[in-house]
């Protein structure tokens, strides 16, 4: 329905913006026609909405650098810090999914700086990042911070913390078992060397 109309109005910014709004309202903001409308609108005059559309399209295509560029433009063009914080959180999630953890941590910090209400969600994501990096003490710290800041993520934070503690306990048990085994082998070798006349 919209595809031919978008093509016919590709130089009509007002129409393109209305089309994007209608498509988004009907959960069609992940369709090719939506992205095409965003592309045409962005070419005429970059706006917050068209930048978001272009960022989403770039993400779908796996073009992470382009995605970051468009999201940064959206941050620049949007009118509230709350939105800037949300965009930063979306960027961080995308970077976590592509295992770009350093960049993800930067955007999680930005999300909290823009909007303190995102502290819980951002802290939860930081806990996930530090868990993936095997830095468990930091991960546990952020689990606690997330749980304290936002009740909606407290359950997830507490479950992740329990898993981390389980992994740590298993690692400690494995380390003790290995130390005991190494000591046993060393003792056996020392006895063999003694009885073999090497000592």
PDB file of C-alpha atoms in Angstrom:
ATOM      1  CA  UNK A   1       0.000   0.000   0.000  1.00  0.00           C
ATOM      2  CA  UNK A   2       2.678   2.502   0.988  1.00  0.00           C
ATOM      3  CA  UNK A   3       5.514   1.499  -1.345  1.00  0.00           C
ATOM      4  CA  UNK A   4       4.264   3.206  -4.536  1.00  0.00           C
ATOM      5  CA  UNK A   5       3.122   6.268  -2.558  1.00  0.00           C
ATOM      6  CA  UNK A   6       6.510   6.599  -0.862  1.00  0.00           C
ATOM      7  CA  UNK A   7       8.224   6.382  -4.245  1.00  0.00           C
ATOM      8  CA  UNK A   8       5.862   8.975  -5.688  1.00  0.00           C
ATOM      9  CA  UNK A   9       6.489  11.314  -2.746  1.00  0.00           C
ATOM     10  CA  UNK A  10      10.211  10.715  -2.254  1.00  0.00           C
ATOM     11  CA  UNK A  11      10.868  14.475  -2.390  1.00  0.00           C
ATOM     12  CA  UNK A  12       7.912  15.397  -0.173  1.00  0.00           C
ATOM     13  CA  UNK A  13       9.276  15.612   3.366  1.00  0.00           C
ATOM     14  CA  UNK A  14       5.887  16.164   5.014  1.00  0.00           C
ATOM     15  CA  UNK A  15       4.431  13.066   3.357  1.00  0.00           C
ATOM     16  CA  UNK A  16       7.483  10.947   4.188  1.00  0.00           C
ATOM     17  CA  UNK A  17       7.363  11.959   7.858  1.00  0.00           C
ATOM     18  CA  UNK A  18       3.640  11.162   8.051  1.00  0.00           C
ATOM     19  CA  UNK A  19       4.219   7.816   6.343  1.00  0.00           C
ATOM     20  CA  UNK A  20       6.950   6.947   8.850  1.00  0.00           C
ATOM     21  CA  UNK A  21       4.670   7.884  11.736  1.00  0.00           C
ATOM     22  CA  UNK A  22       1.804   5.738  10.435  1.00  0.00           C
ATOM     23  CA  UNK A  23       4.095   2.786   9.716  1.00  0.00           C
ATOM     24  CA  UNK A  24       5.691   3.012  13.153  1.00  0.00           C
ATOM     25  CA  UNK A  25       2.286   3.260  14.842  1.00  0.00           C
ATOM     26  CA  UNK A  26       1.277   0.035  13.087  1.00  0.00           C
ATOM     27  CA  UNK A  27       4.490  -1.790  14.089  1.00  0.00           C
ATOM     28  CA  UNK A  28       5.835  -1.634  10.539  1.00  0.00           C
ATOM     29  CA  UNK A  29       9.009   0.244  11.428  1.00  0.00           C
ATOM     30  CA  UNK A  30      11.138  -2.762  10.466  1.00  0.00           C
ATOM     31  CA  UNK A  31       9.898  -2.975   6.886  1.00  0.00           C
ATOM     32  CA  UNK A  32      11.653  -2.040   3.682  1.00  0.00           C
ATOM     33  CA  UNK A  33       9.107   0.663   2.860  1.00  0.00           C
ATOM     34  CA  UNK A  34       9.684   2.303   6.268  1.00  0.00           C
ATOM     35  CA  UNK A  35      13.432   2.278   5.726  1.00  0.00           C
ATOM     36  CA  UNK A  36      12.978   3.674   2.217  1.00  0.00           C
ATOM     37  CA  UNK A  37      10.834   6.511   3.580  1.00  0.00           C
ATOM     38  CA  UNK A  38      13.500   7.181   6.216  1.00  0.00           C
ATOM     39  CA  UNK A  39      16.225   7.213   3.566  1.00  0.00           C
ATOM     40  CA  UNK A  40      14.366   9.711   1.378  1.00  0.00           C
ATOM     41  CA  UNK A  41      13.439  11.898   4.358  1.00  0.00           C
ATOM     42  CA  UNK A  42      16.996  11.873   5.708  1.00  0.00           C
ATOM     43  CA  UNK A  43      18.358  12.909   2.310  1.00  0.00           C
ATOM     44  CA  UNK A  44      16.029  15.931   2.255  1.00  0.00           C
ATOM     45  CA  UNK A  45      16.516  16.971   5.877  1.00  0.00           C
ATOM     46  CA  UNK A  46      17.898  14.786   8.647  1.00  0.00           C
ATOM     47  CA  UNK A  47      15.521  14.532  11.588  1.00  0.00           C
ATOM     48  CA  UNK A  48      15.475  12.483  14.755  1.00  0.00           C
ATOM     49  CA  UNK A  49      12.929  10.075  13.247  1.00  0.00           C
ATOM     50  CA  UNK A  50      14.696   9.589   9.916  1.00  0.00           C
ATOM     51  CA  UNK A  51      18.062   9.141  11.648  1.00  0.00           C
ATOM     52  CA  UNK A  52      16.534   6.404  13.826  1.00  0.00           C
ATOM     53  CA  UNK A  53      15.130   4.747  10.692  1.00  0.00           C
ATOM     54  CA  UNK A  54      18.505   4.865   8.969  1.00  0.00           C
ATOM     55  CA  UNK A  55      20.224   3.493  12.078  1.00  0.00           C
ATOM     56  CA  UNK A  56      17.776   0.585  12.253  1.00  0.00           C
ATOM     57  CA  UNK A  57      18.262  -0.167   8.563  1.00  0.00           C
ATOM     58  CA  UNK A  58      22.050  -0.107   8.940  1.00  0.00           C
ATOM     59  CA  UNK A  59      21.777  -2.437  11.922  1.00  0.00           C
ATOM     60  CA  UNK A  60      19.688  -4.914   9.927  1.00  0.00           C
ATOM     61  CA  UNK A  61      22.328  -4.880   7.212  1.00  0.00           C
ATOM     62  CA  UNK A  62      25.089  -5.497   9.745  1.00  0.00           C
ATOM     63  CA  UNK A  63      26.710  -2.110   9.046  1.00  0.00           C
ATOM     64  CA  UNK A  64      27.654  -1.288  12.622  1.00  0.00           C
ATOM     65  CA  UNK A  65      29.694   1.834  11.883  1.00  0.00           C
ATOM     66  CA  UNK A  66      26.879   3.324   9.815  1.00  0.00           C
ATOM     67  CA  UNK A  67      24.443   2.390  12.577  1.00  0.00           C
ATOM     68  CA  UNK A  68      26.548   4.291  15.130  1.00  0.00           C
ATOM     69  CA  UNK A  69      26.800   7.312  12.832  1.00  0.00           C
ATOM     70  CA  UNK A  70      23.022   7.525  12.388  1.00  0.00           C
ATOM     71  CA  UNK A  71      22.279   6.922  16.063  1.00  0.00           C
ATOM     72  CA  UNK A  72      24.745   9.677  16.985  1.00  0.00           C
ATOM     73  CA  UNK A  73      22.910  11.957  14.575  1.00  0.00           C
ATOM     74  CA  UNK A  74      19.615  10.994  16.238  1.00  0.00           C
ATOM     75  CA  UNK A  75      21.091  11.877  19.635  1.00  0.00           C
ATOM     76  CA  UNK A  76      22.147  15.240  18.229  1.00  0.00           C
ATOM     77  CA  UNK A  77      18.719  15.945  16.733  1.00  0.00           C
ATOM     78  CA  UNK A  78      16.391  14.688  19.456  1.00  0.00           C
ATOM     79  CA  UNK A  79      14.866  17.130  21.905  1.00  0.00           C
ATOM     80  CA  UNK A  80      15.172  15.451  25.318  1.00  0.00           C
ATOM     81  CA  UNK A  81      17.855  13.818  27.426  1.00  0.00           C
ATOM     82  CA  UNK A  82      15.436  10.974  28.163  1.00  0.00           C
ATOM     83  CA  UNK A  83      15.406  10.095  24.456  1.00  0.00           C
ATOM     84  CA  UNK A  84      19.176  10.511  24.232  1.00  0.00           C
ATOM     85  CA  UNK A  85      19.512   8.072  27.091  1.00  0.00           C
ATOM     86  CA  UNK A  86      17.223   5.537  25.411  1.00  0.00           C
ATOM     87  CA  UNK A  87      19.170   5.777  22.155  1.00  0.00           C
ATOM     88  CA  UNK A  88      22.438   5.283  24.051  1.00  0.00           C
ATOM     89  CA  UNK A  89      20.958   2.165  25.645  1.00  0.00           C
ATOM     90  CA  UNK A  90      19.895   0.827  22.227  1.00  0.00           C
ATOM     91  CA  UNK A  91      23.403   1.443  20.880  1.00  0.00           C
ATOM     92  CA  UNK A  92      24.932  -0.342  23.879  1.00  0.00           C
ATOM     93  CA  UNK A  93      22.654  -3.357  23.363  1.00  0.00           C
ATOM     94  CA  UNK A  94      23.674  -3.581  19.708  1.00  0.00           C
ATOM     95  CA  UNK A  95      27.354  -3.390  20.631  1.00  0.00           C
ATOM     96  CA  UNK A  96      26.941  -6.062  23.314  1.00  0.00           C
ATOM     97  CA  UNK A  97      25.273  -8.360  20.780  1.00  0.00           C
ATOM     98  CA  UNK A  98      28.241  -7.909  18.442  1.00  0.00           C
ATOM     99  CA  UNK A  99      30.681  -8.400  21.368  1.00  0.00           C
ATOM    100  CA  UNK A 100      32.065  -4.864  21.150  1.00  0.00           C
ATOM    101  CA  UNK A 101      32.192  -4.584  24.908  1.00  0.00           C
ATOM    102  CA  UNK A 102      34.405  -1.515  25.316  1.00  0.00           C
ATOM    103  CA  UNK A 103      32.107   0.586  23.142  1.00  0.00           C
ATOM    104  CA  UNK A 104      29.059  -0.826  24.916  1.00  0.00           C
ATOM    105  CA  UNK A 105      30.379   0.327  28.294  1.00  0.00           C
ATOM    106  CA  UNK A 106      30.919   3.840  26.916  1.00  0.00           C
ATOM    107  CA  UNK A 107      27.297   4.073  25.757  1.00  0.00           C
ATOM    108  CA  UNK A 108      25.979   2.594  29.000  1.00  0.00           C
ATOM    109  CA  UNK A 109      27.757   5.406  30.845  1.00  0.00           C
ATOM    110  CA  UNK A 110      26.210   7.896  28.406  1.00  0.00           C
ATOM    111  CA  UNK A 111      22.751   6.439  28.968  1.00  0.00           C
ATOM    112  CA  UNK A 112      23.049   6.979  32.725  1.00  0.00           C
ATOM    113  CA  UNK A 113      24.494  10.467  32.252  1.00  0.00           C
ATOM    114  CA  UNK A 114      21.553  11.484  30.052  1.00  0.00           C
ATOM    115  CA  UNK A 115      18.876   9.916  32.235  1.00  0.00           C
ATOM    116  CA  UNK A 116      19.384   8.731  35.823  1.00  0.00           C
ATOM    117  CA  UNK A 117      16.190   6.672  35.476  1.00  0.00           C
ATOM    118  CA  UNK A 118      18.172   4.295  33.245  1.00  0.00           C
ATOM    119  CA  UNK A 119      20.730   3.504  35.958  1.00  0.00           C
ATOM    120  CA  UNK A 120      19.175   0.133  36.753  1.00  0.00           C
ATOM    121  CA  UNK A 121      18.953  -1.051  33.160  1.00  0.00           C
ATOM    122  CA  UNK A 122      22.407   0.257  32.279  1.00  0.00           C
ATOM    123  CA  UNK A 123      23.928  -1.342  35.380  1.00  0.00           C
ATOM    124  CA  UNK A 124      22.296  -4.659  34.461  1.00  0.00           C
ATOM    125  CA  UNK A 125      23.871  -4.459  30.997  1.00  0.00           C
ATOM    126  CA  UNK A 126      27.233  -3.615  32.575  1.00  0.00           C
ATOM    127  CA  UNK A 127      26.904  -6.726  34.732  1.00  0.00           C
ATOM    128  CA  UNK A 128      26.291  -8.771  31.574  1.00  0.00           C
ATOM    129  CA  UNK A 129      29.360  -7.242  29.886  1.00  0.00           C
ATOM    130  CA  UNK A 130      31.667  -7.897  32.839  1.00  0.00           C
ATOM    131  CA  UNK A 131      30.330 -11.443  33.139  1.00  0.00           C
ATOM    132  CA  UNK A 132      31.141 -12.040  29.473  1.00  0.00           C
ATOM    133  CA  UNK A 133      34.641 -10.680  30.110  1.00  0.00           C
ATOM    134  CA  UNK A 134      35.063 -13.000  33.101  1.00  0.00           C
ATOM    135  CA  UNK A 135      35.480 -10.038  35.455  1.00  0.00           C
ATOM    136  CA  UNK A 136      33.150 -11.404  38.109  1.00  0.00           C
ATOM    137  CA  UNK A 137      33.758  -8.982  41.016  1.00  0.00           C
ATOM    138  CA  UNK A 138      32.802  -6.026  38.783  1.00  0.00           C
ATOM    139  CA  UNK A 139      29.823  -7.976  37.443  1.00  0.00           C
ATOM    140  CA  UNK A 140      28.559  -8.635  40.980  1.00  0.00           C
ATOM    141  CA  UNK A 141      28.967  -4.963  41.887  1.00  0.00           C
ATOM    142  CA  UNK A 142      26.765  -3.945  38.945  1.00  0.00           C
ATOM    143  CA  UNK A 143      24.229  -6.679  39.735  1.00  0.00           C
ATOM    144  CA  UNK A 144      23.836  -5.124  43.181  1.00  0.00           C
ATOM    145  CA  UNK A 145      23.630  -1.618  41.695  1.00  0.00           C
ATOM    146  CA  UNK A 146      21.013  -2.677  39.153  1.00  0.00           C
ATOM    147  CA  UNK A 147      18.902  -4.420  41.789  1.00  0.00           C
ATOM    148  CA  UNK A 148      19.005  -1.390  44.088  1.00  0.00           C
ATOM    149  CA  UNK A 149      18.230   1.119  41.328  1.00  0.00           C
ATOM    150  CA  UNK A 150      15.358  -0.553  39.458  1.00  0.00           C
ATOM    151  CA  UNK A 151      12.931  -3.157  40.776  1.00  0.00           C
ATOM    152  CA  UNK A 152      12.030  -4.190  37.215  1.00  0.00           C
ATOM    153  CA  UNK A 153      15.528  -5.625  36.679  1.00  0.00           C
ATOM    154  CA  UNK A 154      16.170  -6.821  40.235  1.00  0.00           C
ATOM    155  CA  UNK A 155      15.050 -10.389  39.489  1.00  0.00           C
ATOM    156  CA  UNK A 156      17.381 -10.682  36.504  1.00  0.00           C
ATOM    157  CA  UNK A 157      20.209  -9.064  38.460  1.00  0.00           C
ATOM    158  CA  UNK A 158      19.786 -11.460  41.391  1.00  0.00           C
ATOM    159  CA  UNK A 159      19.669 -14.501  39.095  1.00  0.00           C
ATOM    160  CA  UNK A 160      22.817 -13.392  37.279  1.00  0.00           C
ATOM    161  CA  UNK A 161      24.574 -12.772  40.606  1.00  0.00           C
ATOM    162  CA  UNK A 162      23.643 -16.285  41.780  1.00  0.00           C
ATOM    163  CA  UNK A 163      25.020 -17.791  38.551  1.00  0.00           C
ATOM    164  CA  UNK A 164      28.259 -15.829  38.908  1.00  0.00           C
ATOM    165  CA  UNK A 165      28.694 -17.024  42.501  1.00  0.00           C
ATOM    166  CA  UNK A 166      28.071 -20.588  41.353  1.00  0.00           C
ATOM    167  CA  UNK A 167      30.730 -20.247  38.655  1.00  0.00           C
ATOM    168  CA  UNK A 168      33.140 -18.724  41.171  1.00  0.00           C
ATOM    169  CA  UNK A 169      32.503 -21.565  43.642  1.00  0.00           C
ATOM    170  CA  UNK A 170      33.065 -24.170  40.941  1.00  0.00           C
ATOM    171  CA  UNK A 171      36.246 -22.417  39.812  1.00  0.00           C
ATOM    172  CA  UNK A 172      37.527 -22.337  43.387  1.00  0.00           C
ATOM    173  CA  UNK A 173      36.727 -26.036  43.855  1.00  0.00           C
ATOM    174  CA  UNK A 174      38.489 -26.876  40.586  1.00  0.00           C
ATOM    175  CA  UNK A 175      41.509 -24.830  41.640  1.00  0.00           C
ATOM    176  CA  UNK A 176      41.675 -26.689  44.976  1.00  0.00           C
ATOM    177  CA  UNK A 177      41.377 -30.047  43.232  1.00  0.00           C
ATOM    178  CA  UNK A 178      44.124 -29.138  40.764  1.00  0.00           C
ATOM    179  CA  UNK A 179      46.393 -27.937  43.588  1.00  0.00           C
ATOM    180  CA  UNK A 180      45.828 -31.213  45.468  1.00  0.00           C
ATOM    181  CA  UNK A 181      46.521 -33.237  42.314  1.00  0.00           C
ATOM    182  CA  UNK A 182      49.697 -31.264  41.553  1.00  0.00           C
ATOM    183  CA  UNK A 183      50.900 -31.772  45.132  1.00  0.00           C
ATOM    184  CA  UNK A 184      50.208 -35.509  44.878  1.00  0.00           C
ATOM    185  CA  UNK A 185      52.120 -35.789  41.580  1.00  0.00           C
ATOM    186  CA  UNK A 186      55.040 -33.806  43.020  1.00  0.00           C
ATOM    187  CA  UNK A 187      55.132 -36.079  46.061  1.00  0.00           C
ATOM    188  CA  UNK A 188      55.045 -39.206  43.872  1.00  0.00           C
ATOM    189  CA  UNK A 189      57.874 -37.873  41.714  1.00  0.00           C
ATOM    190  CA  UNK A 190      59.948 -36.981  44.778  1.00  0.00           C
ATOM    191  CA  UNK A 191      59.526 -40.544  46.113  1.00  0.00           C
ATOM    192  CA  UNK A 192      60.396 -42.058  42.736  1.00  0.00           C
ATOM    193  CA  UNK A 193      63.483 -39.874  42.502  1.00  0.00           C
ATOM    194  CA  UNK A 194      64.521 -40.868  46.051  1.00  0.00           C
ATOM    195  CA  UNK A 195      64.124 -44.601  45.487  1.00  0.00           C
ATOM    196  CA  UNK A 196      65.676 -44.335  42.038  1.00  0.00           C
ATOM    197  CA  UNK A 197      68.803 -42.846  43.535  1.00  0.00           C
ATOM    198  CA  UNK A 198      68.327 -39.437  41.921  1.00  0.00           C
ATOM    199  CA  UNK A 199      68.349 -37.725  45.283  1.00  0.00           C
TER     200      UNK A 199
END
